[in-house]
Short mmCIF file of C-alpha atoms and ligand atoms in Angstrom, two decimals:
data_model
loop_
_atom_site.label_atom_id
_atom_site.label_comp_id
_atom_site.label_asym_id
_atom_site.label_seq_id
_atom_site.Cartn_x
_atom_site.Cartn_y
_atom_site.Cartn_z
CA MET A 359 198.70 135.42 7.62
CA THR A 360 200.74 138.63 7.53
CA ASN A 361 203.02 140.21 10.11
CA ASN A 362 200.10 141.63 12.04
CA ARG A 363 198.81 138.36 13.50
CA THR A 364 199.99 135.91 16.12
CA PHE A 365 198.62 132.83 17.87
CA THR A 366 198.21 132.27 21.61
CA MET A 367 196.95 129.66 24.03
CA LEU A 368 195.95 130.35 27.62
CA LYS A 369 197.36 127.17 29.12
CA PRO A 370 195.57 124.81 31.55
CA ASP A 371 196.96 126.52 34.68
CA SER A 372 195.40 129.83 33.59
CA ILE A 373 191.96 128.28 33.14
CA GLU A 374 192.31 126.28 36.38
CA LYS A 375 193.13 129.44 38.35
CA GLY A 376 190.28 131.49 36.85
CA ASN A 377 192.65 133.78 34.97
CA ILE A 378 190.97 133.80 31.52
CA GLY A 379 189.36 137.20 32.15
CA PRO A 380 192.40 138.97 33.66
CA ILE A 381 194.76 137.66 30.95
CA LEU A 382 192.42 138.58 28.08
CA GLU A 383 192.01 142.03 29.67
CA LYS A 384 195.77 142.47 29.73
CA ILE A 385 196.06 141.31 26.09
CA THR A 386 193.34 143.63 24.77
CA ALA A 387 194.55 146.55 26.93
CA SER A 388 197.93 146.09 25.23
CA GLY A 389 196.40 146.77 21.82
CA PHE A 390 195.70 143.29 20.49
CA ARG A 391 192.38 142.57 18.77
CA ILE A 392 190.95 139.06 19.17
CA VAL A 393 190.38 137.72 15.65
CA ALA A 394 189.31 134.17 16.63
CA MET A 395 188.97 132.40 19.98
CA LYS A 396 187.83 129.07 21.42
CA LEU A 397 187.79 127.14 24.70
CA THR A 398 188.95 123.64 23.86
CA GLN A 399 191.06 120.75 25.12
CA LEU A 400 194.05 119.16 23.41
CA THR A 401 194.27 115.39 22.99
CA ILE A 402 197.65 113.73 23.56
CA PRO A 403 198.25 113.39 19.77
CA ASP A 404 197.27 117.08 19.36
CA ALA A 405 199.81 118.20 21.96
CA GLN A 406 202.52 115.90 20.56
CA ALA A 407 201.96 117.37 17.10
CA PHE A 408 201.73 120.99 18.26
CA TYR A 409 205.01 120.71 20.22
CA ALA A 410 206.75 118.30 17.80
CA VAL A 411 209.74 120.65 17.59
CA HIS A 412 210.44 119.80 21.27
CA LYS A 413 210.03 116.02 20.92
CA ASP A 414 213.64 115.25 21.87
CA ARG A 415 213.75 117.62 24.85
CA PRO A 416 213.74 116.11 28.36
CA PHE A 417 210.58 118.01 29.31
CA PHE A 418 208.52 116.83 26.30
CA GLU A 419 206.49 114.17 28.09
CA ASP A 420 205.68 116.50 31.00
CA LEU A 421 204.75 119.25 28.54
CA VAL A 422 202.30 116.99 26.67
CA HIS A 423 200.83 115.75 29.96
CA TYR A 424 200.39 119.29 31.27
CA MET A 425 198.95 120.73 28.03
CA THR A 426 196.32 117.96 27.92
CA SER A 427 195.47 118.15 31.65
CA GLY A 428 192.54 120.55 31.22
CA PRO A 429 190.91 123.08 28.93
CA ILE A 430 192.86 125.78 27.11
CA VAL A 431 191.80 128.94 25.30
CA ALA A 432 193.21 129.18 21.75
CA ALA A 433 193.13 132.57 20.03
CA ILE A 434 194.41 134.51 17.04
CA LEU A 435 195.46 138.07 17.86
CA GLU A 436 195.96 141.05 15.59
CA LYS A 437 198.18 144.09 16.06
CA ASP A 438 201.04 145.76 14.19
CA ASN A 439 204.19 143.71 14.80
CA ALA A 440 202.03 141.11 16.56
CA VAL A 441 204.51 138.22 16.92
CA GLU A 442 207.31 140.25 18.47
CA ASP A 443 205.08 142.51 20.57
CA PHE A 444 203.20 139.53 21.99
CA ARG A 445 206.44 137.75 22.94
CA THR A 446 207.43 140.95 24.77
CA LEU A 447 204.04 141.09 26.51
CA ILE A 448 204.23 137.47 27.73
CA GLY A 449 207.84 137.64 28.96
CA ALA A 450 210.52 134.98 29.36
CA THR A 451 209.64 131.26 29.29
CA ASN A 452 210.69 131.01 32.95
CA PRO A 453 208.48 133.38 34.97
CA ALA A 454 211.35 133.83 37.45
CA GLU A 455 213.21 135.57 34.62
CA ALA A 456 210.22 137.41 33.14
CA ALA A 457 210.14 141.21 33.29
CA GLU A 458 207.81 143.05 35.67
CA GLY A 459 204.36 143.59 34.19
CA THR A 460 204.59 140.70 31.72
CA ILE A 461 201.84 138.08 31.65
CA ARG A 462 204.15 135.28 32.77
CA LYS A 463 205.52 137.39 35.63
CA MET A 464 201.96 138.18 36.74
CA PHE A 465 200.21 134.84 36.18
CA ALA A 466 202.69 131.94 35.71
CA GLU A 467 203.96 129.70 38.45
CA SER A 468 206.85 127.81 36.86
CA ILE A 469 208.86 127.29 33.68
CA SER A 470 206.57 124.41 32.72
CA GLN A 471 203.22 125.84 33.87
CA ASN A 472 203.79 129.27 32.40
CA ALA A 473 200.28 130.60 31.75
CA VAL A 474 200.41 131.35 28.02
CA HIS A 475 201.83 130.32 24.67
CA GLY A 476 202.94 132.84 22.06
CA SER A 477 204.13 132.01 18.53
CA ASP A 478 207.84 132.65 17.96
CA SER A 479 207.68 133.59 14.25
CA GLU A 480 205.20 134.65 11.58
CA GLU A 481 205.54 131.27 9.92
CA ASN A 482 204.75 129.43 13.15
CA ALA A 483 201.89 131.83 13.92
CA SER A 484 200.34 130.81 10.63
CA ILE A 485 200.93 127.07 11.16
CA GLU A 486 199.66 127.17 14.76
CA SER A 487 196.56 129.19 13.84
CA ALA A 488 195.70 126.66 11.14
CA PHE A 489 196.19 123.85 13.66
CA HIS A 490 193.31 125.24 15.75
CA PHE A 491 191.08 127.17 13.34
CA SER A 492 189.60 126.58 9.92
CA ALA A 493 190.13 129.18 7.18
CA ARG A 494 186.64 130.63 7.63
CA GLU A 495 187.18 131.09 11.37
CA MET A 496 190.23 133.30 10.69
CA PHE A 497 188.42 136.10 8.87
P1 LIG B 814 208.14 129.44 24.88
O1 LIG B 814 206.76 128.93 25.29
O2 LIG B 814 208.58 130.61 25.72
O3 LIG B 814 208.25 129.68 23.41
P2 LIG B 814 209.67 127.00 24.43
O4 LIG B 814 211.13 126.87 24.61
O5 LIG B 814 209.11 127.02 23.04
O6 LIG B 814 209.19 128.27 25.25
O7 LIG B 814 209.01 125.78 25.22
C1 LIG B 814 207.66 125.42 25.04
C2 LIG B 814 207.03 125.15 26.38
O8 LIG B 814 207.67 124.01 26.97
C3 LIG B 814 207.23 126.28 27.42
O9 LIG B 814 206.31 127.32 27.29
C4 LIG B 814 207.05 125.51 28.71
O10 LIG B 814 205.67 125.24 28.97
C5 LIG B 814 207.75 124.20 28.39
N1 LIG B 814 209.18 124.25 28.76
C6 LIG B 814 210.17 124.89 28.11
N2 LIG B 814 211.36 124.72 28.72
C7 LIG B 814 211.12 123.94 29.78
C8 LIG B 814 211.95 123.38 30.81
O11 LIG B 814 213.17 123.60 30.87
N3 LIG B 814 211.31 122.62 31.76
C9 LIG B 814 209.98 122.35 31.72
N4 LIG B 814 209.16 122.84 30.77
C10 LIG B 814 209.71 123.63 29.82
MG1 LIG B 815 208.12 128.37 21.81
#
């Protein structure tokens, strides 16, 4: 993985509210190419492993419960400067603090149910992509 790819998940609230189409439209209209994508559901061990960095945070149990509560869409996205540009596109973790026009401002309802995930570094983009996709799915 080079600096032109990032990893995203459309979280369960986005699928529940029928926002897969509008969010993907916003992502592709912002210049990202979808390299790999799947509709799937995390198990509790999956979510615990994916978010292991947050295991000591007070919201960890709620986060795992929420992320396993329904289907998600996992995807790898490609664009120049993908990691940073995607974090800008999604906006702040708390939608109340997210800038106008960002995905979280438009589609998220709370700091916990915040519509989308975006990798925070190239290294994590690579690790998170490999968590969800095999090497031959990441062509
Ligand atoms: P990020 O998704 O913007 O990178 P992180 O700090 O990595 O934010 O947190 C991971 C996820 O954990 C968030 O997207 C959100 O779903 C949840 N989360 C983060 N902070 C809080 C909080 O203070 N209360 C409840 N849930 C939170
Ligand atoms: Mg994060």
